[in-house]
Short mmCIF file of C-alpha atoms in Angstrom, two decimals:
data_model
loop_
_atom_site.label_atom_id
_atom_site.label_comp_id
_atom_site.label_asym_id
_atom_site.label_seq_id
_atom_site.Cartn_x
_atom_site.Cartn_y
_atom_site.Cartn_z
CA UNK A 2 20.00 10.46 25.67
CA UNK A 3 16.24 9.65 26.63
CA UNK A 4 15.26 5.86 26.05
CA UNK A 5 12.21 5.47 26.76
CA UNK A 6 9.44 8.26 27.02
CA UNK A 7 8.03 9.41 30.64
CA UNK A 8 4.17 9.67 29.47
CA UNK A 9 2.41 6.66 27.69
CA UNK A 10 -0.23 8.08 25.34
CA UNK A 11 -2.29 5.32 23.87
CA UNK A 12 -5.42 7.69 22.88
CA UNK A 13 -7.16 10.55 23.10
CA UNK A 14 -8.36 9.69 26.87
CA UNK A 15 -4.99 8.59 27.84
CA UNK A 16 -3.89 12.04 27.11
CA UNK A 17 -3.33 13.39 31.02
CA UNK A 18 -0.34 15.71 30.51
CA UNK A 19 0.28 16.85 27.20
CA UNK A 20 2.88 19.70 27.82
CA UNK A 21 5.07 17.14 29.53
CA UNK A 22 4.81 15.11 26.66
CA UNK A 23 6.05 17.66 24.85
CA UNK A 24 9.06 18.31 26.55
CA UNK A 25 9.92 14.92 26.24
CA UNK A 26 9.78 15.34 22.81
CA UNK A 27 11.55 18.92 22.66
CA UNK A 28 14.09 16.24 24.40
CA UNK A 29 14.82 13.83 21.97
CA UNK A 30 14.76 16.33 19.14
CA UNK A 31 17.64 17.90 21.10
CA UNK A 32 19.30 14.48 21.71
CA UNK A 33 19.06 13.59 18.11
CA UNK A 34 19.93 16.55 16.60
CA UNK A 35 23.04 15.46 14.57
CA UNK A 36 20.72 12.86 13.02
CA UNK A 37 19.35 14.88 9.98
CA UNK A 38 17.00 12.79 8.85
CA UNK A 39 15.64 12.79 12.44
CA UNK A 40 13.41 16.61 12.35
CA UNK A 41 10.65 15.16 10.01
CA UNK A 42 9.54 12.92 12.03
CA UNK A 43 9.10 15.13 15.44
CA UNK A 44 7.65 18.73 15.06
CA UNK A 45 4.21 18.38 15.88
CA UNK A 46 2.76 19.53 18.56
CA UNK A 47 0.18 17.29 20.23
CA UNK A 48 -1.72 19.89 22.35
CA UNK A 49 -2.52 21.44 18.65
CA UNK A 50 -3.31 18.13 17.06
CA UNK A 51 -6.16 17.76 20.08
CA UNK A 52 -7.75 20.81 19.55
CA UNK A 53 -7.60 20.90 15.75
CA UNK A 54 -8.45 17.29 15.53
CA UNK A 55 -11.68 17.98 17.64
CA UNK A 56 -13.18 20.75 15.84
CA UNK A 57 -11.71 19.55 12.80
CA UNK A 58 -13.59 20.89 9.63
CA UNK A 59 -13.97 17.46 6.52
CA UNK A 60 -11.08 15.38 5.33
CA UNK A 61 -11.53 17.22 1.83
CA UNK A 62 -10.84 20.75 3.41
CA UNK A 63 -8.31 19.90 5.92
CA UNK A 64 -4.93 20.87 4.17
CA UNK A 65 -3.26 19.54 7.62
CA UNK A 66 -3.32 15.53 7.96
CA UNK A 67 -4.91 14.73 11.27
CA UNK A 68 -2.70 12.48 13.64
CA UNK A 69 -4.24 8.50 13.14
CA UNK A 70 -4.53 8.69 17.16
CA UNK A 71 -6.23 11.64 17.44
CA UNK A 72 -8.71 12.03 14.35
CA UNK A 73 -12.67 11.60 15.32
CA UNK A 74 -12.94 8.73 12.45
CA UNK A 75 -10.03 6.46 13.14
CA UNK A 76 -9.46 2.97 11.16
CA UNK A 77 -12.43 0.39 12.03
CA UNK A 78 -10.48 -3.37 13.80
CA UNK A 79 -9.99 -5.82 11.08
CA UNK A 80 -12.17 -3.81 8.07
CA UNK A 81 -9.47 -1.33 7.24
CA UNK A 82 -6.74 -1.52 4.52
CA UNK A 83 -3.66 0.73 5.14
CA UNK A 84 -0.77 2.42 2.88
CA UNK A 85 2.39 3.73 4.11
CA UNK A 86 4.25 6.66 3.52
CA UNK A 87 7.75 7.07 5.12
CA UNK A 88 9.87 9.24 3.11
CA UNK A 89 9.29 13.08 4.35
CA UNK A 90 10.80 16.13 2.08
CA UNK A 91 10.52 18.59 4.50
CA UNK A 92 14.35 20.33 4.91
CA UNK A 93 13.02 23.93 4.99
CA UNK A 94 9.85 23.48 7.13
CA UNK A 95 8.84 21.47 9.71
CA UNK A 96 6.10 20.12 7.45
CA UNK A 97 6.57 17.41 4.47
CA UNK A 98 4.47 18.46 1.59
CA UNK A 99 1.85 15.98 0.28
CA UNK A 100 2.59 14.53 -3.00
CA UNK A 101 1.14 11.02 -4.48
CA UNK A 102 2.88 10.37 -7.69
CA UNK A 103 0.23 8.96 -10.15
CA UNK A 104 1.51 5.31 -9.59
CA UNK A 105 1.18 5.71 -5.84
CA UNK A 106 -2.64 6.98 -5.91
CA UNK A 107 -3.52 4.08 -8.50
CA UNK A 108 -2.51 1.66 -5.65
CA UNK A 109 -4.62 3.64 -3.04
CA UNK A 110 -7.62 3.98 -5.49
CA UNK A 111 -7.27 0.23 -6.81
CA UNK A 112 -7.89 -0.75 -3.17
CA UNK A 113 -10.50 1.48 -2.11
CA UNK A 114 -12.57 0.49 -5.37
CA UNK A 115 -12.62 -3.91 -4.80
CA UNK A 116 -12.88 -3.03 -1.41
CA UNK A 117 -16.12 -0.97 -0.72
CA UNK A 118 -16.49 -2.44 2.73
CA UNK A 119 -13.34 -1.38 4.09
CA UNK A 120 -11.22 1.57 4.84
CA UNK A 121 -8.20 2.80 3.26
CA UNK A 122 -6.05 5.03 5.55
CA UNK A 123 -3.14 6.38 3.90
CA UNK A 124 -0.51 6.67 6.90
CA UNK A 125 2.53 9.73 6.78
CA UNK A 126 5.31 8.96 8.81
CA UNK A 127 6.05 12.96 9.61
CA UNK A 128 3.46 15.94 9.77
CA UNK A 129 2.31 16.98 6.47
CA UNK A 130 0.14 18.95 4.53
CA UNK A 131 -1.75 18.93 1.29
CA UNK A 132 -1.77 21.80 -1.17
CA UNK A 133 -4.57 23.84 -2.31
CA UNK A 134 -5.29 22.18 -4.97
CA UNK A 135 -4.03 18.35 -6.45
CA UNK A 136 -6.24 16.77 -8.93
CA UNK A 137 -4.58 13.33 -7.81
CA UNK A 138 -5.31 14.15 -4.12
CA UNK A 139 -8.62 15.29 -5.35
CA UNK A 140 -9.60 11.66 -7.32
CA UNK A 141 -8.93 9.75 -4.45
CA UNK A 142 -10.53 11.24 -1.88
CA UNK A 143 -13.56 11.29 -4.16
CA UNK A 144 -14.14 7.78 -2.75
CA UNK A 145 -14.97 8.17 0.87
CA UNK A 146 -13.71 5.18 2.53
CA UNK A 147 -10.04 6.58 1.69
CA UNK A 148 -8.65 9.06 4.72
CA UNK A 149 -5.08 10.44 4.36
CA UNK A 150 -3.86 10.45 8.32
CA UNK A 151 -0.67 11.41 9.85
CA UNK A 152 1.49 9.04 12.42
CA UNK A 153 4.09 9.77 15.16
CA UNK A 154 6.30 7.03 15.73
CA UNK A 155 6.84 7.71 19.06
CA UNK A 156 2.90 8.10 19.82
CA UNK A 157 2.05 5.21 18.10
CA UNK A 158 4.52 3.30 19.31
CA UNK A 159 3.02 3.18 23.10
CA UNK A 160 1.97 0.43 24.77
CA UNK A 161 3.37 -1.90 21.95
CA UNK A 162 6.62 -4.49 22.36
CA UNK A 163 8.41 -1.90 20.21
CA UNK A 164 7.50 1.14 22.60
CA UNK A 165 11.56 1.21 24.16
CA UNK A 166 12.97 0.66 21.10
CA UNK A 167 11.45 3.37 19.01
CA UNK A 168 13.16 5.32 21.03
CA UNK A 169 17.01 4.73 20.66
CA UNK A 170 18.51 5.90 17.34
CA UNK A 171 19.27 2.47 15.82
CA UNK A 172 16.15 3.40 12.84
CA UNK A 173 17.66 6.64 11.74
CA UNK A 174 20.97 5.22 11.37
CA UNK A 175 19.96 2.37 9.12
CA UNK A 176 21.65 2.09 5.70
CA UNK A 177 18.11 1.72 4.51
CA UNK A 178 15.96 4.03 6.79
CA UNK A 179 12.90 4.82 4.60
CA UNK A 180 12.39 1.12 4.18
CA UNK A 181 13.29 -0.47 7.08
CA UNK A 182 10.63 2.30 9.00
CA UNK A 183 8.13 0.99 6.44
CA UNK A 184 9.29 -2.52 7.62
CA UNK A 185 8.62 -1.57 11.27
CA UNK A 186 5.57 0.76 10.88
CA UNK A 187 3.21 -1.85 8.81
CA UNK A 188 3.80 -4.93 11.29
CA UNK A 189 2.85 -2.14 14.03
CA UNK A 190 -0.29 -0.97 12.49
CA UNK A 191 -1.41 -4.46 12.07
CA UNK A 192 -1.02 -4.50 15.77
CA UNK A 193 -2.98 -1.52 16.83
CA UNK A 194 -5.91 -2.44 14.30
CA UNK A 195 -5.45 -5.23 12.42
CA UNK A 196 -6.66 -4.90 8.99
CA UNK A 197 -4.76 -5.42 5.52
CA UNK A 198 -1.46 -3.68 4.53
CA UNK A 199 -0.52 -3.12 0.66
CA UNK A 200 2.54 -1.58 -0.43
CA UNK A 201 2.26 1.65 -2.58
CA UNK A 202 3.71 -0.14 -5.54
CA UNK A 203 1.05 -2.27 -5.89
CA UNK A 204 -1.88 -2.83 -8.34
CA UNK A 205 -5.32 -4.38 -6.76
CA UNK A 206 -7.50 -6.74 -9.14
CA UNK A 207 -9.77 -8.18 -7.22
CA UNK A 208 -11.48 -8.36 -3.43
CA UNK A 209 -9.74 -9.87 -0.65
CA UNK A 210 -13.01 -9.17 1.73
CA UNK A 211 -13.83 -12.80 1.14
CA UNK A 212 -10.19 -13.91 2.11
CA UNK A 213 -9.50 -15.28 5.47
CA UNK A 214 -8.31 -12.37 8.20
CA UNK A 215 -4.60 -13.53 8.56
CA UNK A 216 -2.60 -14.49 5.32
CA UNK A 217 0.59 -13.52 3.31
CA UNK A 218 1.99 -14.43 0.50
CA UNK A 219 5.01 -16.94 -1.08
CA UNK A 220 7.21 -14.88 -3.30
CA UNK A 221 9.99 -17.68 -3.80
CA UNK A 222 9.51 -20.80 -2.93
CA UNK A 223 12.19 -19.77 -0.04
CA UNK A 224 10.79 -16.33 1.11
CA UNK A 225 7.34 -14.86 2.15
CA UNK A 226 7.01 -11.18 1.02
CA UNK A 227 6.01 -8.41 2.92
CA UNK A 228 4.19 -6.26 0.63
CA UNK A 229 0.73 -7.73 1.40
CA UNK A 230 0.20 -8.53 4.72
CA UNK A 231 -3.37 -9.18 6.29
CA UNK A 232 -3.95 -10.19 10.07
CA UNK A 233 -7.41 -9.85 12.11
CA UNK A 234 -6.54 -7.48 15.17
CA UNK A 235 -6.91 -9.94 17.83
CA UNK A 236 -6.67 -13.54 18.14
CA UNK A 237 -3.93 -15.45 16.07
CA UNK A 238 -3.41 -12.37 13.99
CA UNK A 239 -2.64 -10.25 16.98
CA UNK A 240 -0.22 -12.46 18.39
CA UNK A 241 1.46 -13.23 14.66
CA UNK A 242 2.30 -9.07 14.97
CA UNK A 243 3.68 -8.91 17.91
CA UNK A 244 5.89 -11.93 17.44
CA UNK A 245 6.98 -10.33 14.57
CA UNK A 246 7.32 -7.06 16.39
CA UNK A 247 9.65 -8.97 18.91
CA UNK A 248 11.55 -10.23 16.02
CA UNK A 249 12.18 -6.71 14.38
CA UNK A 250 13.73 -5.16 17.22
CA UNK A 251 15.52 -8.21 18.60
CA UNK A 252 17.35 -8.63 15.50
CA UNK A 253 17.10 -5.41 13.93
CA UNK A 254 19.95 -5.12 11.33
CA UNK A 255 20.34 -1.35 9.70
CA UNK A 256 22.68 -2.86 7.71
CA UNK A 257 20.94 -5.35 5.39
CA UNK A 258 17.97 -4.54 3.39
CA UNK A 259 15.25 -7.65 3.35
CA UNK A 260 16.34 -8.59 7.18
CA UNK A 261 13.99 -6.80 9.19
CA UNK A 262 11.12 -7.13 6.31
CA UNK A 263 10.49 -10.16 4.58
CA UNK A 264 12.81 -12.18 6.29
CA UNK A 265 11.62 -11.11 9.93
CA UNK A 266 8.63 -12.62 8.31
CA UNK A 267 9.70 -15.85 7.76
CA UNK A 268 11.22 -16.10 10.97
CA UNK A 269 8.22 -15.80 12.88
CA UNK A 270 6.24 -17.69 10.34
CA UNK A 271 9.10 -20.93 11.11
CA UNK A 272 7.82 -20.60 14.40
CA UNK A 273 3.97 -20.89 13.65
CA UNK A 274 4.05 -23.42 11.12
CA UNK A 275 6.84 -25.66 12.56
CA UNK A 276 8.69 -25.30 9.11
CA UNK A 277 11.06 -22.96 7.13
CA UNK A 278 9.74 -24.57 4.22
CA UNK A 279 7.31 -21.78 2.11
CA UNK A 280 6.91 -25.05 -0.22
CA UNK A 281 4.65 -26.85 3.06
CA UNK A 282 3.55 -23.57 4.60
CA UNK A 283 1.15 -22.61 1.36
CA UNK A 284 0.83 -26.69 0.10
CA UNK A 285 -0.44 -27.48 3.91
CA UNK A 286 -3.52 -25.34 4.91
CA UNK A 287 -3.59 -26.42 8.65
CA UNK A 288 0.46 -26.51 9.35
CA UNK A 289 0.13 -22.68 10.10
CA UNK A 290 -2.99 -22.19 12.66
CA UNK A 291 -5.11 -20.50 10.03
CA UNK A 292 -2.81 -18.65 8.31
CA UNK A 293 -3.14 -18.67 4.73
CA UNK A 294 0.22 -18.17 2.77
CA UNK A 295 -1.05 -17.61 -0.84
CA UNK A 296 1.27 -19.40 -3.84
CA UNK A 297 3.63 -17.04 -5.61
CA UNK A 298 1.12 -16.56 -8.47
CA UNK A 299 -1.46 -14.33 -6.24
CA UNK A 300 0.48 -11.59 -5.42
CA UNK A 301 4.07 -11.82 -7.29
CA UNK A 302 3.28 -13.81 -10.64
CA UNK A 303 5.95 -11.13 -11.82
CA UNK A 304 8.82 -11.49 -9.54
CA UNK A 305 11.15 -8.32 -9.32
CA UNK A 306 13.59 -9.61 -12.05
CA UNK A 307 10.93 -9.89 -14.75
CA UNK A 308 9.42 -6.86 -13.47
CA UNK A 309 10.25 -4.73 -16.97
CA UNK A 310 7.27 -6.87 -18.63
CA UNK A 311 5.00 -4.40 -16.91
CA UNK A 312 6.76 -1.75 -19.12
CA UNK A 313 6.97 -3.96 -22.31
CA UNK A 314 4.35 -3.27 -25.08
CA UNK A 315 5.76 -6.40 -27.16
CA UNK A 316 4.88 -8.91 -24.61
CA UNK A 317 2.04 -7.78 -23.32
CA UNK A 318 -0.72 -10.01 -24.32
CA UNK A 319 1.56 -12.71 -22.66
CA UNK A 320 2.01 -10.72 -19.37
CA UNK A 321 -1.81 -10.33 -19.02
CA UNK A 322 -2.43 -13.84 -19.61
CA UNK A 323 -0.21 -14.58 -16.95
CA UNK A 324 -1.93 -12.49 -14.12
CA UNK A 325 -5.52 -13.69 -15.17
CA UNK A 326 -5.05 -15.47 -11.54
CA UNK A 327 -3.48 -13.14 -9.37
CA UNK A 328 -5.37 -10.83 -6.49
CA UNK A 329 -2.50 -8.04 -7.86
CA UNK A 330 0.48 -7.13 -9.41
CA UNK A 331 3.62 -5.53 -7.49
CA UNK A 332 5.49 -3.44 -9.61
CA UNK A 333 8.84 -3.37 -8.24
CA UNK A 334 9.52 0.74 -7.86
CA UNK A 335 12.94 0.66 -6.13
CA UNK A 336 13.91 -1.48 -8.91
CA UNK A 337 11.58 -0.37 -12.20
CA UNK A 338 11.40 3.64 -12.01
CA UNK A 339 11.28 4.85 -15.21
CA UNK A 340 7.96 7.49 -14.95
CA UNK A 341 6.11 9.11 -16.20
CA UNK A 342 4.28 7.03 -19.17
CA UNK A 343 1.74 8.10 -21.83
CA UNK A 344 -1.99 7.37 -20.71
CA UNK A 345 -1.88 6.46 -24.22
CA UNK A 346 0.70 3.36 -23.80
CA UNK A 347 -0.59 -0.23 -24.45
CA UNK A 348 2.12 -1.30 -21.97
CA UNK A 349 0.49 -4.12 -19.74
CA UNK A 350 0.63 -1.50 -16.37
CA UNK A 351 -1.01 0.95 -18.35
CA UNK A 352 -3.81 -1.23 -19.44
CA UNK A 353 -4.13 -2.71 -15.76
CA UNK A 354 -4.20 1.06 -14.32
CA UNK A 355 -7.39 2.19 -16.88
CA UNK A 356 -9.16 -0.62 -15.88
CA UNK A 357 -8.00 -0.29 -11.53
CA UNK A 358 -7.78 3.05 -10.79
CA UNK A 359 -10.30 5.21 -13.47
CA UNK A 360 -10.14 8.34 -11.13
CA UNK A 361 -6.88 8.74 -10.86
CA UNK A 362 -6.21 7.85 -14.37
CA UNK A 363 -8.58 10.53 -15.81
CA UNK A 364 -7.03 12.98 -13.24
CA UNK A 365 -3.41 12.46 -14.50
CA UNK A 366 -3.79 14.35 -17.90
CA UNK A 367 -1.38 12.49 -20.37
CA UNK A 368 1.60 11.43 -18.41
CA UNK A 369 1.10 8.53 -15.73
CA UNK A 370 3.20 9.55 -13.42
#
């Protein structure tokens, strides 16, 4: 089986042979054709993605999501805030099917509206498409700094510390292969552009464009989460992701699920700040060369086993009080599930949605999805 590709394609100009590139790909589809959850990820044809991508008609027509590499408006160094999407539904076609639940798109347009000076890409992990006609789809790109983009792993992979390892099979055999790709892929856009990364279970409240470049976020007093990530895409920041980068493939672990995420975090944030304390790293400004780690209050003031007080009507004048200081909420969705709810709910999420993400909440008809 192939290890390592034979062309490096970095960008559009890099591009020198693209029907050997795809016959190296042709190549590891054949290798890896026992892995089923492997054929999402690969059919796309670059020559195509060229062509289309340079006559390309408005994001708002395109049903076809542009490859991130190849698009004529790609995500602006340090001023764009990205969104992942890595699980594909694509068994009968070699295309996954755009579809933003209502909770998903609230976290897109939440960004996109306290952030008016930045871009939001929305990043697919395997070639999709949108259909004719989504009202969801439709509210969010009503705001035009949002841009729904596909990604090849492989592609943008190159010229990274990660480039080799992409391309063994050690991510599709993971035990938990939609997250630990999510794990991988933000730390590696954060490398290529720098920028902000949110999770798509999040809720934005206020502006982080006044923030320093580089920061996360305490969620225990033991562990830094990853769901909120911002680094300036050179500089400290650059080097933070590609120590981190170094970490996740050095001692990647498709075994356990917070290893290569969070915890790959605080491993290369021991190494910055000279401590595995999170206590000292967000109490002590300058122990971590300008890298802000926010208390647990800014970004998880509801930790993920309190998480059904986002869902609770009785207490939710206390739950509200309780956020009045944080920058967002993170709502827990491999844990907390239970959509759709009524528009109509006084549940604290509800509430926060009106108020975050109007477009998308007047597009969902009565069920918040």
């Amino acid at each position: 089986m192939s290890t390592k590709p034979k062309r490096q394609v970095k960008d559009l100009n890099d591009l020198k042979d693209l029907n050997d590139l795809k016959e190296d790909l042709n190549d590891l589809k054949e290798d890896l054709k026992d892995l089923k959850v492997f054929g999402c990820f690969m059919d796309i044809d670059p020559v195509n993605q060229e062509t289309e991508n340079q006559d390309s008609t408005e994001d708002k027509q395109s049903r076809r999501l542009k490859d991130v590499l190849f698009s004529k408006v790609k995500p602006v160094p340090g001023k764009t805030i990205f969104f992942l999407e890595t699980k594909c539904n694509c068994k009968d076609s070699q295309y996954n099917m755009l579809n933003l639940t209502a909770h998903q798109a609230c976290s897109i347009e939440s960004a996109a509206l306290h952030h008016s000076s930045f871009e939001v890409f929305v990043l697919f992990a395997c070639p999709t498409i949108r259909q004719v006609s989504d009202p969801i789809i439709e509210a969010l790109l009503s705001y035009n700094n949002v841009k729904l983009r596909y990604v090849n792993l492989w592609r943008f992979a190159e010229g990274t510390p990660i480039e080799d390892w992409i391309w063994k099979s050690d991510l599709f055999l993971s035990r938990y292969q939609m997250f630990h790709m999510s794990d991988m892929l933000r730390i590696l856009t954060l490398y290529r552009f720098g920028g902000i990364y949110f999770d798509m279970d999040v809720v934005v409240l206020r502006s982080f464009e006044n923030e320093p470049p580089n920061f996360m976020g305490a969620e225990t007093s033991k562990s830094i989460g990853n769901s909120v990530i911002g680094l300036e895409p050179n500089g400290l920041g650059h080097k933070v992701a590609n120590e981190i980068l170094i970490d996740f493939y050095k001692n990647y672990d498709g075994h356990k699920w917070a290893h290569n995420g969070p915890q790959s975090l605080v491993r290369t944030m021991t190494a910055v700040c000279g401590t595995n304390d999170v206590n000292l790293m967000r109490n002590e400004p300058n122990r971590c060369q300008g890298i802000k780690v926010f208390d647990i209050n800014a970004f998880y003031e509801i930790n993920w086993l309190q998480g059904k007080l986002f869902f609770d009507v009785k207490s939710a004048n206390q739950t509200l009080s309780r956020l009045k200081n944080s920058y967002l909420i993170h709502t827990w969705n491999h844990v907390f599930n239970k959509w759709p709810y009524s528009v109509h709910s006084k549940i604290p999420y509800i509430q926060l949605a009106a108020k975050h993400c109007p477009r998308v909440f007047a597009a969902t008809g009565k069920l918040f999805t």
